[in-house]
PDB file of C-alpha atoms and ligand atoms in Angstrom:
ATOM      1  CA  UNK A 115       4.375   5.338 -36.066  1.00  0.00           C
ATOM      2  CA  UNK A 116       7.705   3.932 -35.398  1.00  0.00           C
ATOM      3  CA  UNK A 117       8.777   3.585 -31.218  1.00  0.00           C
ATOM      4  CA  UNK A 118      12.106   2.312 -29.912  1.00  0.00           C
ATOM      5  CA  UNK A 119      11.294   0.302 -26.944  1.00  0.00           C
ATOM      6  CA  UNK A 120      13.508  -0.463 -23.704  1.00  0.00           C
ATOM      7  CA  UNK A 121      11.717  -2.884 -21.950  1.00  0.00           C
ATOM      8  CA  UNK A 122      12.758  -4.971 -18.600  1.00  0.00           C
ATOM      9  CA  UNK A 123      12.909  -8.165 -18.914  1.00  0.00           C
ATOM     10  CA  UNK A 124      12.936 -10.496 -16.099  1.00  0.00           C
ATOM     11  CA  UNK A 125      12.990 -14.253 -15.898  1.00  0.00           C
ATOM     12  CA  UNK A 126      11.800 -14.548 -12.251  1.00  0.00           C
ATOM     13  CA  UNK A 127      11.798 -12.914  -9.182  1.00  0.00           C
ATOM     14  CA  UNK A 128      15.323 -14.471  -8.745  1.00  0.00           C
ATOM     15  CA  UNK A 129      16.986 -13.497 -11.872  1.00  0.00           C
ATOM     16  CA  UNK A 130      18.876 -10.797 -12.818  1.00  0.00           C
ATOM     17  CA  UNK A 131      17.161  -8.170 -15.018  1.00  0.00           C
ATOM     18  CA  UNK A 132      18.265  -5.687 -17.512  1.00  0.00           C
ATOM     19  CA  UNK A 133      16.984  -3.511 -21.084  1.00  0.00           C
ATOM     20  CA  UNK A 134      16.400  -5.396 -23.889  1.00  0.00           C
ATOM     21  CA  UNK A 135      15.910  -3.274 -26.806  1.00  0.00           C
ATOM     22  CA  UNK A 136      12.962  -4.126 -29.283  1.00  0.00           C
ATOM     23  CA  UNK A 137      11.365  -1.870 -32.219  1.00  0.00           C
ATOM     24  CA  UNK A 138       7.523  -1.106 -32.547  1.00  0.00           C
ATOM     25  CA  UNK A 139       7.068  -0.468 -36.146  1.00  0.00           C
ATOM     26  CA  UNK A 140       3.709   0.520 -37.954  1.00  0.00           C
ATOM     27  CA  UNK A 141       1.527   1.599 -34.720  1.00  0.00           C
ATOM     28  CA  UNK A 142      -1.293   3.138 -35.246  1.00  0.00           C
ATOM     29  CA  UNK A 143      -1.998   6.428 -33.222  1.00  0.00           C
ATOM     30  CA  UNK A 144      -5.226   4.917 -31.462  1.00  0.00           C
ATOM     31  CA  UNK A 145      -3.706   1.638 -30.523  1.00  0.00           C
ATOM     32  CA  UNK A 146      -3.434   1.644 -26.808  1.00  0.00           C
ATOM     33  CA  UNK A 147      -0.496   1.048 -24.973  1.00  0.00           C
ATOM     34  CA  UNK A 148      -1.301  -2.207 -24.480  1.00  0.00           C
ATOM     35  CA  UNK A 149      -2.342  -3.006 -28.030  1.00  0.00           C
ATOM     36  CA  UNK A 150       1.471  -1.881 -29.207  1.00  0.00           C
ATOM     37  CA  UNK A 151       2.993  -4.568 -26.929  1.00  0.00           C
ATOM     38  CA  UNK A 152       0.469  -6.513 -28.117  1.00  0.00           C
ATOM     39  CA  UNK A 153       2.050  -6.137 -31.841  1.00  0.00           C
ATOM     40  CA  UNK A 154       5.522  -6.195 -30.623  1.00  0.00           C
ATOM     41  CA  UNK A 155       4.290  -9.662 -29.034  1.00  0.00           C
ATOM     42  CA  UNK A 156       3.393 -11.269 -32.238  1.00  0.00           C
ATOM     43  CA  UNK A 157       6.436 -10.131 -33.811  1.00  0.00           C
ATOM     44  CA  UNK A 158       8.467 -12.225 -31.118  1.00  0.00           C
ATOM     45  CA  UNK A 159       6.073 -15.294 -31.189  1.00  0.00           C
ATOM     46  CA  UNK A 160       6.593 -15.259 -34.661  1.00  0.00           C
ATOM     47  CA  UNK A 161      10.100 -15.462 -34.488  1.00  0.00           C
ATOM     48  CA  UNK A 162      10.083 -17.922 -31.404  1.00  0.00           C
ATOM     49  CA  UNK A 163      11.036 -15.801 -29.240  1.00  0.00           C
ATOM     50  CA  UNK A 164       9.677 -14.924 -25.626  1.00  0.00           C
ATOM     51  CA  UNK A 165       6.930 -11.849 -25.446  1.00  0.00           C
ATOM     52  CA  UNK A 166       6.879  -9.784 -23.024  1.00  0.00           C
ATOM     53  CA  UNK A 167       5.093 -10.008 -19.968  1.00  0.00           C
ATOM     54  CA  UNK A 168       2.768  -7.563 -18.868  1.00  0.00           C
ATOM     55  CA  UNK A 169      -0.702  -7.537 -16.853  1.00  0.00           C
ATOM     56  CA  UNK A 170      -4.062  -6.923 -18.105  1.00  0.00           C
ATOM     57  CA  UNK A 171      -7.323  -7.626 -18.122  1.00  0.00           C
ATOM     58  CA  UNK A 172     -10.481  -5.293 -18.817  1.00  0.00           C
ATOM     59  CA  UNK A 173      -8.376  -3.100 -20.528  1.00  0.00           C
ATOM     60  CA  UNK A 174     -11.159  -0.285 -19.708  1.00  0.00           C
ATOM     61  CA  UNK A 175      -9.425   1.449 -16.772  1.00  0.00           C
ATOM     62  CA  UNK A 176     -11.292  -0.432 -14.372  1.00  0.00           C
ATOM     63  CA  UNK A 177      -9.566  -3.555 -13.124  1.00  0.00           C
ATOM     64  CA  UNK A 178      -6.890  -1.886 -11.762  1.00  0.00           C
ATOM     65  CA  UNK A 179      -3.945  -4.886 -13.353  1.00  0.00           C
ATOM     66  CA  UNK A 180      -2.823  -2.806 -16.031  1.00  0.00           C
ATOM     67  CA  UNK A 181       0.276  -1.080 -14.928  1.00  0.00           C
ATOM     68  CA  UNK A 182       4.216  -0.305 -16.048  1.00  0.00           C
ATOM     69  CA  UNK A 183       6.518   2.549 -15.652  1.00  0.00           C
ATOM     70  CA  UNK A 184       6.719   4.457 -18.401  1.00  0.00           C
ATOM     71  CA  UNK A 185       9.772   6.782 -19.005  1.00  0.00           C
ATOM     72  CA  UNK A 186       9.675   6.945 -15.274  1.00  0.00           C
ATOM     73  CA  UNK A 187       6.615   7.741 -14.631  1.00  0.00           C
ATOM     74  CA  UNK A 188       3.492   5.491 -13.505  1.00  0.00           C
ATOM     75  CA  UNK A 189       1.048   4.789 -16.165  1.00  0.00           C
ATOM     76  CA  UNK A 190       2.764   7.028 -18.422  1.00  0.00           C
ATOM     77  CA  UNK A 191       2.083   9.888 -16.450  1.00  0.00           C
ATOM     78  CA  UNK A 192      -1.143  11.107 -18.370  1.00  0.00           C
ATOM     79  CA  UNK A 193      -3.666  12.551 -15.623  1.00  0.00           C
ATOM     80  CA  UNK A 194      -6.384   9.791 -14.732  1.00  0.00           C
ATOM     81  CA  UNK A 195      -5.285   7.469 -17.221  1.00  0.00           C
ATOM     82  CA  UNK A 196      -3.993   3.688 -16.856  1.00  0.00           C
ATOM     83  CA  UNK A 197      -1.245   2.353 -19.199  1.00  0.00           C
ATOM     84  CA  UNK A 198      -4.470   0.458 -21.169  1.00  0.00           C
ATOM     85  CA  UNK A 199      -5.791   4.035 -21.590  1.00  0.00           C
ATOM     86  CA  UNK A 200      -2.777   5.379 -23.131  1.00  0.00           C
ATOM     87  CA  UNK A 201      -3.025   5.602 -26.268  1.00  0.00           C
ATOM     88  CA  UNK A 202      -0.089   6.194 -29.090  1.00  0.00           C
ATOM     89  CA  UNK A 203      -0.678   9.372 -30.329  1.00  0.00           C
ATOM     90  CA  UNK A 204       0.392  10.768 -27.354  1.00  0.00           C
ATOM     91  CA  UNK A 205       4.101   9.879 -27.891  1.00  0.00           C
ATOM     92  CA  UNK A 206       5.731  11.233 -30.963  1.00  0.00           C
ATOM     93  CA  UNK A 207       6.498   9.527 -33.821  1.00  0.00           C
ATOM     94  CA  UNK A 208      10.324   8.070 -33.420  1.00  0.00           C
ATOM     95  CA  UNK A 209      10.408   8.366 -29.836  1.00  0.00           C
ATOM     96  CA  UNK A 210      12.440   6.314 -27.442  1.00  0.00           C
ATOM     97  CA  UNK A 211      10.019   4.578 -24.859  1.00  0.00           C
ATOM     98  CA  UNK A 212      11.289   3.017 -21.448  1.00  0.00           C
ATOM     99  CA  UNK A 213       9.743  -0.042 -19.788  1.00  0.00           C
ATOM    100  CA  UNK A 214       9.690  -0.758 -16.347  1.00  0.00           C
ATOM    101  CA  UNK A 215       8.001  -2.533 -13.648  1.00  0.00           C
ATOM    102  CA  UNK A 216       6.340  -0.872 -10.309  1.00  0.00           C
ATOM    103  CA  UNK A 217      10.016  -0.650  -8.314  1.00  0.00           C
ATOM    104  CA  UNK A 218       8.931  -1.126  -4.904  1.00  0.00           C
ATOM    105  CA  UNK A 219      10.059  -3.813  -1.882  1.00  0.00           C
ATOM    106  CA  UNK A 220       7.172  -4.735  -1.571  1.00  0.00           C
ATOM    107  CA  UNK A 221       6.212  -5.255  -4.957  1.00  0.00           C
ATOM    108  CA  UNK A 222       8.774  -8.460  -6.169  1.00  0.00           C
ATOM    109  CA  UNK A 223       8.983  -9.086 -10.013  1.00  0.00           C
ATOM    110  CA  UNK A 224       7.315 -11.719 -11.453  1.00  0.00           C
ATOM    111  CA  UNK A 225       8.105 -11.749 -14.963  1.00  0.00           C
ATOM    112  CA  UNK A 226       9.542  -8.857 -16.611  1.00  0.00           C
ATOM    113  CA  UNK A 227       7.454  -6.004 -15.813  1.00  0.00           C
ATOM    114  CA  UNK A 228       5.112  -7.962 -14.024  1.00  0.00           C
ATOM    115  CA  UNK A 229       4.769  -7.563 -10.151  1.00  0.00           C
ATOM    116  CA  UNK A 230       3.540  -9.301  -7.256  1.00  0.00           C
ATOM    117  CA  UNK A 231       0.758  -7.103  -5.876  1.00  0.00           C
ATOM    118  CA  UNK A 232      -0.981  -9.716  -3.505  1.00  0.00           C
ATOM    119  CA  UNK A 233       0.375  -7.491  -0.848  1.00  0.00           C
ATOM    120  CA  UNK A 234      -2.716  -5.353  -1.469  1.00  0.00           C
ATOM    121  CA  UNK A 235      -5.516  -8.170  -1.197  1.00  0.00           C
ATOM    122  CA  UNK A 236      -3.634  -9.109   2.386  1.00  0.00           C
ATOM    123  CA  UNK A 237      -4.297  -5.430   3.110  1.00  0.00           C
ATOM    124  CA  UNK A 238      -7.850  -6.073   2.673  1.00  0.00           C
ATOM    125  CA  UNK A 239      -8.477  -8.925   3.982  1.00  0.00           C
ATOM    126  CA  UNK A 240      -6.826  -7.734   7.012  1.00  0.00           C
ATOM    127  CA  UNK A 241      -9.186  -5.088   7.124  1.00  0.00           C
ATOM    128  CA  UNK A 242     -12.219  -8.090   7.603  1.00  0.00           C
ATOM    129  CA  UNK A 243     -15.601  -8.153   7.073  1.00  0.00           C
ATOM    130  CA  UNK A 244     -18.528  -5.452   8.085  1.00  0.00           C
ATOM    131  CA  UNK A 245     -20.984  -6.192  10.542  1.00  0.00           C
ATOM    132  CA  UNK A 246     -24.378  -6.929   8.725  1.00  0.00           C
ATOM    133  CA  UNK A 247     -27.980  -8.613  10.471  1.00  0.00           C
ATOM    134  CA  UNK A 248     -29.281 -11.731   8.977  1.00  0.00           C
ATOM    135  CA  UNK A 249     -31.859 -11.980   6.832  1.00  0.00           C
ATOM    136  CA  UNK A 250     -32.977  -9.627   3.920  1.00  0.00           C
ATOM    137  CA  UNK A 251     -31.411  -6.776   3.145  1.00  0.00           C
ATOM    138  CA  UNK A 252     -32.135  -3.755   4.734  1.00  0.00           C
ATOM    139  CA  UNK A 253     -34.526  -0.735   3.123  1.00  0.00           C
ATOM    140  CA  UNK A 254     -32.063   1.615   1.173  1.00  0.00           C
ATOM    141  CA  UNK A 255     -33.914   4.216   2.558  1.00  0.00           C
ATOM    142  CA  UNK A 256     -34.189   3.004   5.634  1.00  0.00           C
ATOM    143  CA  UNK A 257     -30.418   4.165   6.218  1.00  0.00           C
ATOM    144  CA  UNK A 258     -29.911   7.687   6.141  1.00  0.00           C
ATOM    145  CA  UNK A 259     -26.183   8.956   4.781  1.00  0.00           C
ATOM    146  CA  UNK A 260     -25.452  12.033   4.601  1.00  0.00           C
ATOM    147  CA  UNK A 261     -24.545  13.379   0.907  1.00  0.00           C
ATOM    148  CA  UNK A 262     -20.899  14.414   1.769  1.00  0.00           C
ATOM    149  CA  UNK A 263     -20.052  10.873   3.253  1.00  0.00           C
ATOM    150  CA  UNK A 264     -21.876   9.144   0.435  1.00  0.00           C
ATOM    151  CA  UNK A 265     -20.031  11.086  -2.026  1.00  0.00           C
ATOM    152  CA  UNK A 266     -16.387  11.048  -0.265  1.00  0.00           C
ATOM    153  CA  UNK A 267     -16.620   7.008   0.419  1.00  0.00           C
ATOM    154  CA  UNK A 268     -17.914   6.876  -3.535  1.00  0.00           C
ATOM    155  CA  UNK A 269     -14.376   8.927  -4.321  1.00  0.00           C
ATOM    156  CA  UNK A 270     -12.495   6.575  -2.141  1.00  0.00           C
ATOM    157  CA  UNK A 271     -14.278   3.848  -3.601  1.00  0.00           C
ATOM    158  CA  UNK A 272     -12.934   4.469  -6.734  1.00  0.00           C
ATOM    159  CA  UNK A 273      -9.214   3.131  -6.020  1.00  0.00           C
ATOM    160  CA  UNK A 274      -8.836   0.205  -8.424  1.00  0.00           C
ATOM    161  CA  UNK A 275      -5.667  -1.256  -6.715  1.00  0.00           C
ATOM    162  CA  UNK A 276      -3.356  -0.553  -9.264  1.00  0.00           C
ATOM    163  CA  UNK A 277      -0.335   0.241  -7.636  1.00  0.00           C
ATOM    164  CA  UNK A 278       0.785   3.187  -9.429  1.00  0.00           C
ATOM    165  CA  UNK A 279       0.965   5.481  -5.934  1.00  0.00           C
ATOM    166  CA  UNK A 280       3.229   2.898  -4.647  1.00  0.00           C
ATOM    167  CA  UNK A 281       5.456   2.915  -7.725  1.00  0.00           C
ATOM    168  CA  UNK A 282       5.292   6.877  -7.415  1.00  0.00           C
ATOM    169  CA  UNK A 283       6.107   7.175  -3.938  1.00  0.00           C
ATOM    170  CA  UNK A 284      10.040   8.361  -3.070  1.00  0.00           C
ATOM    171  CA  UNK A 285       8.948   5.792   0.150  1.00  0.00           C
ATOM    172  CA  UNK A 286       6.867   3.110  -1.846  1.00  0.00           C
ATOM    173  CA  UNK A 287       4.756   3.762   0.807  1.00  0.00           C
ATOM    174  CA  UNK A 288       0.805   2.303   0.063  1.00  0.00           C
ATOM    175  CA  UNK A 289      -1.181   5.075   2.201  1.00  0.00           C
ATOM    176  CA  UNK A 290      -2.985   6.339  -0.404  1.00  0.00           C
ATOM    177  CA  UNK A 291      -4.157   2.968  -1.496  1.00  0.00           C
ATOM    178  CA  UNK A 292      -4.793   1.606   2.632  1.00  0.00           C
ATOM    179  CA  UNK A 293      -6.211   5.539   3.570  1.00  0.00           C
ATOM    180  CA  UNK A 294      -8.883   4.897   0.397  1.00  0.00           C
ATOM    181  CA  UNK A 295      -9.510   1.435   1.429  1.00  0.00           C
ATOM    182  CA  UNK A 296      -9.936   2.512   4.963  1.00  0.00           C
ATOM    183  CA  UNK A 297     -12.406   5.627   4.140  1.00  0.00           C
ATOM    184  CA  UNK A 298     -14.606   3.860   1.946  1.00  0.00           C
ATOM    185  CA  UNK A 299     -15.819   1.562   4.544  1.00  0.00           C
ATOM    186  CA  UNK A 300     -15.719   4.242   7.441  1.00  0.00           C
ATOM    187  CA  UNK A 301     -17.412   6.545   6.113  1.00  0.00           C
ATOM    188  CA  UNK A 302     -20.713   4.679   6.001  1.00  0.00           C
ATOM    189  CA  UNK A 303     -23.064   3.590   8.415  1.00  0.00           C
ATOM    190  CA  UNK A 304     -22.861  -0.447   7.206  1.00  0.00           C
ATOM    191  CA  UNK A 305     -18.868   0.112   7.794  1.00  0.00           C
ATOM    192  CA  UNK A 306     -18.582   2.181  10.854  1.00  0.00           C
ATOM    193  CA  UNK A 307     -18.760  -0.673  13.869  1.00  0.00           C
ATOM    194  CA  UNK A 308     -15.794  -1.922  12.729  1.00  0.00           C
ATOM    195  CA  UNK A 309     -14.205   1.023  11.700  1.00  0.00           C
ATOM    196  CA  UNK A 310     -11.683   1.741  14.823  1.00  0.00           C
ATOM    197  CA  UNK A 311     -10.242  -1.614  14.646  1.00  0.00           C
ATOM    198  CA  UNK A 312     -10.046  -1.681  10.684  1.00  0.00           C
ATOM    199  CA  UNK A 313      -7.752   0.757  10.621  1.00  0.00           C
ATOM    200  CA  UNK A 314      -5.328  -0.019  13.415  1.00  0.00           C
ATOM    201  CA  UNK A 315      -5.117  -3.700  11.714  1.00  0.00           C
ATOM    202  CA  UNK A 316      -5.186  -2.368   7.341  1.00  0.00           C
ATOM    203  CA  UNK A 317      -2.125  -0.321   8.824  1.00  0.00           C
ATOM    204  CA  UNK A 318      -0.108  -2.881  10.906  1.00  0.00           C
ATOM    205  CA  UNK A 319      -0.984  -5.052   7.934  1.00  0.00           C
ATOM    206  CA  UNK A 320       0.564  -2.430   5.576  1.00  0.00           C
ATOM    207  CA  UNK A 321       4.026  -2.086   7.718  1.00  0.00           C
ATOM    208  CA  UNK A 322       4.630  -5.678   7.903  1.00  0.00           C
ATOM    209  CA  UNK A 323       4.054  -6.015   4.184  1.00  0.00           C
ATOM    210  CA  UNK A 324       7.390  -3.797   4.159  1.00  0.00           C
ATOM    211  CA  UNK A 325       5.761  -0.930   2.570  1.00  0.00           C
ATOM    212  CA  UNK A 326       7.149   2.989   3.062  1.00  0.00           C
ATOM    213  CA  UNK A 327       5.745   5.409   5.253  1.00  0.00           C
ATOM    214  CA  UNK A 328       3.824   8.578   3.927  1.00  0.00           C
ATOM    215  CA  UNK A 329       6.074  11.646   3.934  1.00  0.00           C
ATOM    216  CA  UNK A 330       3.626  13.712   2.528  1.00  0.00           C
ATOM    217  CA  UNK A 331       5.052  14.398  -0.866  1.00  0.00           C
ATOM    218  CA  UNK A 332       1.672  13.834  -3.020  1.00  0.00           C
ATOM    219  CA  UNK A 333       3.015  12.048  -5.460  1.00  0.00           C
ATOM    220  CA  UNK A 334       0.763   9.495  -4.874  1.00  0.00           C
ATOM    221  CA  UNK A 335      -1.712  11.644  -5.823  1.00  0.00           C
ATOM    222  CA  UNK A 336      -0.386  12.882  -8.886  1.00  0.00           C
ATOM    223  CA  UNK A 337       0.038   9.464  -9.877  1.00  0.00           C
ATOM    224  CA  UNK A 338      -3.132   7.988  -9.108  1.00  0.00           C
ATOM    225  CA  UNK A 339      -5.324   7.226 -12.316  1.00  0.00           C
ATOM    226  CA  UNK A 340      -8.673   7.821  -9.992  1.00  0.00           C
ATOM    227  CA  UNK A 341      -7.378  11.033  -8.208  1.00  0.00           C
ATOM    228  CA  UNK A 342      -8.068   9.751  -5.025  1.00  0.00           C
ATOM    229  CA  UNK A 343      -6.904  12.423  -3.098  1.00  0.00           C
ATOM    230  CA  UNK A 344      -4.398  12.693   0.013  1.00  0.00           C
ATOM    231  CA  UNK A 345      -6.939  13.977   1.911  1.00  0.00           C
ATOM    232  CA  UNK A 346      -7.573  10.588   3.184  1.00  0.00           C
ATOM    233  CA  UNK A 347      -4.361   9.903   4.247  1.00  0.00           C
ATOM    234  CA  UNK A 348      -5.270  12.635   6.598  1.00  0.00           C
ATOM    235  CA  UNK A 349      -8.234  11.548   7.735  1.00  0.00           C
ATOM    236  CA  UNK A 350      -6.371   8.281   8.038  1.00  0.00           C
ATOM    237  CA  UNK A 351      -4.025   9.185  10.154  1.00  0.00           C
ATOM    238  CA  UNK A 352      -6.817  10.946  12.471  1.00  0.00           C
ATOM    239  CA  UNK A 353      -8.883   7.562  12.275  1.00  0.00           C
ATOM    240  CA  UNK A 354      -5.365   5.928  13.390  1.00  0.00           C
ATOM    241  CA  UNK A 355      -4.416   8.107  16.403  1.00  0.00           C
ATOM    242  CA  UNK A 356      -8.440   7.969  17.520  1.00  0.00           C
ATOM    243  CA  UNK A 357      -8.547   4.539  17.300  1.00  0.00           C
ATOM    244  CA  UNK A 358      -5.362   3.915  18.952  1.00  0.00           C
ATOM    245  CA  UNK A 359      -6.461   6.163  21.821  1.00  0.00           C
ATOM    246  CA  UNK A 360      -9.808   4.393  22.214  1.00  0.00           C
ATOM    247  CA  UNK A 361      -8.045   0.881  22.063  1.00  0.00           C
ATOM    248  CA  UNK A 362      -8.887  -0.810  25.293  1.00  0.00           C
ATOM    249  CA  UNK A 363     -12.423   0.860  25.391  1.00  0.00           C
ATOM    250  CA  UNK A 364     -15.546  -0.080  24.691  1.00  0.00           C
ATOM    251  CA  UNK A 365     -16.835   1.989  21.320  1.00  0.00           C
ATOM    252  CA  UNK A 366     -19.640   3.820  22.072  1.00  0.00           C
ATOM    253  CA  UNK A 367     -22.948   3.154  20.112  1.00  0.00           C
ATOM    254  CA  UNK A 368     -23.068   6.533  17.562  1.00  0.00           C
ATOM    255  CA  UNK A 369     -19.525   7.522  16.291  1.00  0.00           C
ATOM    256  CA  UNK A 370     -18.996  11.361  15.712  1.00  0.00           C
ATOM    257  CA  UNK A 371     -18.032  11.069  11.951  1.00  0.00           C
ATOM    258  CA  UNK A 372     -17.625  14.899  11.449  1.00  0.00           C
ATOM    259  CA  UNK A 373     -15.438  15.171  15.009  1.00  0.00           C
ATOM    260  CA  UNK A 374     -12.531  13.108  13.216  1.00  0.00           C
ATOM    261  CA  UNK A 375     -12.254  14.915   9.827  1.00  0.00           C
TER     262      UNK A 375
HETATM  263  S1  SF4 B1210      -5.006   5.010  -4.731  1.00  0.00           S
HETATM  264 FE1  SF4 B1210      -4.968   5.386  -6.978  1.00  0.00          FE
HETATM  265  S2  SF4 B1210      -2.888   4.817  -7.603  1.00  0.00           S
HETATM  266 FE2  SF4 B1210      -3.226   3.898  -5.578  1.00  0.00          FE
HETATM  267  S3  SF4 B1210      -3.988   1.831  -5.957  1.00  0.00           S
HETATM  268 FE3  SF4 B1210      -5.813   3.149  -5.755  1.00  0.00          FE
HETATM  269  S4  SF4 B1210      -6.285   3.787  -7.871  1.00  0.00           S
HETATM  270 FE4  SF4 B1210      -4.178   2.983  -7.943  1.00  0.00          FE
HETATM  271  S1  FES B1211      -6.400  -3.525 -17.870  1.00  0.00           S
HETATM  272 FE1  FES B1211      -7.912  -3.051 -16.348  1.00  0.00          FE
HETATM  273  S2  FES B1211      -7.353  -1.067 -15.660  1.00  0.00           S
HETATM  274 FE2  FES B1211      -5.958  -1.463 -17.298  1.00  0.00          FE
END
């Protein structure tokens, strides 16, 4: 297979971008996405040129680094698939194939369509640490969950930070990413003492990174290569006005998980 690439190169964060126009010439149809830069890459090392930048790492759909805009949509735009999942033979042979970074404020270029996404690990952090007792570690058993929070924090668990429901967003906003974040923790009994104040400080965290707000247009959603769902933007947003509302107050000693949702 023969593509005509338009990829975005970028020196820095400072420069000006723009297209630059390269040919991928005898792909083959199971090569990932990845793998065809890859080949376009030692074409321009070969000639002494500079490759493209792009980020990667497991290449397995799990590492969440992987991630450009392709022909305007995230990841390509394949359900539940990463741009190192994408493979060729989903494109036609001939086809014209646009390059982009994740466009988003608070995403700055690096390098071509490289991006900054550290904005996400301050997100975390902000969210701290859960409360656990010294010493060993607790019977499994000895902490009852109930199936439909284990199995909704596993779903929000699933979020691999990619950035693809920021880049998807008309408001680059990052709820889907801080609402998963936010659940996954929440929803469980090692997670829940801090869970009021996680979500108030994720949040503020979020804003001051200069990220959109959620407008409720599900691309996000659409976008995400886990399908985490906006559902937990809503519940979110409940944990948010709760927590807000109990600010001031002591917590009390059992939270009503089921009286939020
Ligand atoms: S919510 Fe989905 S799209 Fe957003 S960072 Fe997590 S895995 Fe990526
Ligand atoms: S390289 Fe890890 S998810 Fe794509």
């Amino acid at each position: 297979m023969t593509f005509t690439l338009h990829v975005w190169r970028q020196r820095d964060r400072d420069a000006p971008g723009r297209f630059v126009t390269y040919t991928a010439a005898a792909v083959d149809p199971d090569m990932s996405f990845l793998e065809m830069l890859d080949v376009v890459n030692e074409e321009l090392i070969a000639k002494g040129e500079d490759p493209i930048a792009f980020d990667h790492d497991c290449r397995e759909g799990i590492c969440g680094t992987c991630g450009v805009v392709i022909n305007g949509r995230a990841h390509g735009g394949r359900p539940r698939t990463t741009t190192c999942q994408l493979h060729m033979r989903h494109f036609r042979d001939g086809d014209r194939i646009v390059v982009e970074p994740w466009r988003a404020k608070a995403f700055a270029v690096v390098k071509d369509p490289v991006v900054d996404r550290s904005a996400f690990d301050r997100i975390v952090a902000a969210g701290g640490f859960i409360t656990a007792p010294p010493g060993g570690a607790a019977d499994a058993n000895a902490i009852p969950v109930p199936k439909e929070d284990a199995e909704l924090a596993l779903d929000a668990a699933t979020c691999i930070g990619c950035g693809a429901c920021v880049a998807a967003c008309p408001n680059a906003s990052a709820s889907l990413f801080v609402a998963a974040k936010v659940a996954h923790l929440g929803l469980l009994p090692q997670g829940r003492a801090e869970r009021w104040e996680r979500v108030l400080d994720m949040t503020a965290r979020m804003d001051a990174e200069g990220f959109g707000g959620c407008t409720n247009h599900g691309e996000c959603e659409a976008a995400c290569p886990k399908s985490i769902s906006v559902h937990f933007i809503g519940q979110m947003n409940a944990d948010y006005l709760r927590a807000w509302l109990r600010r001031g107050r002591r917590a009390p000693q059992a939270l009503d998980v089921a009286a939020v949702r």
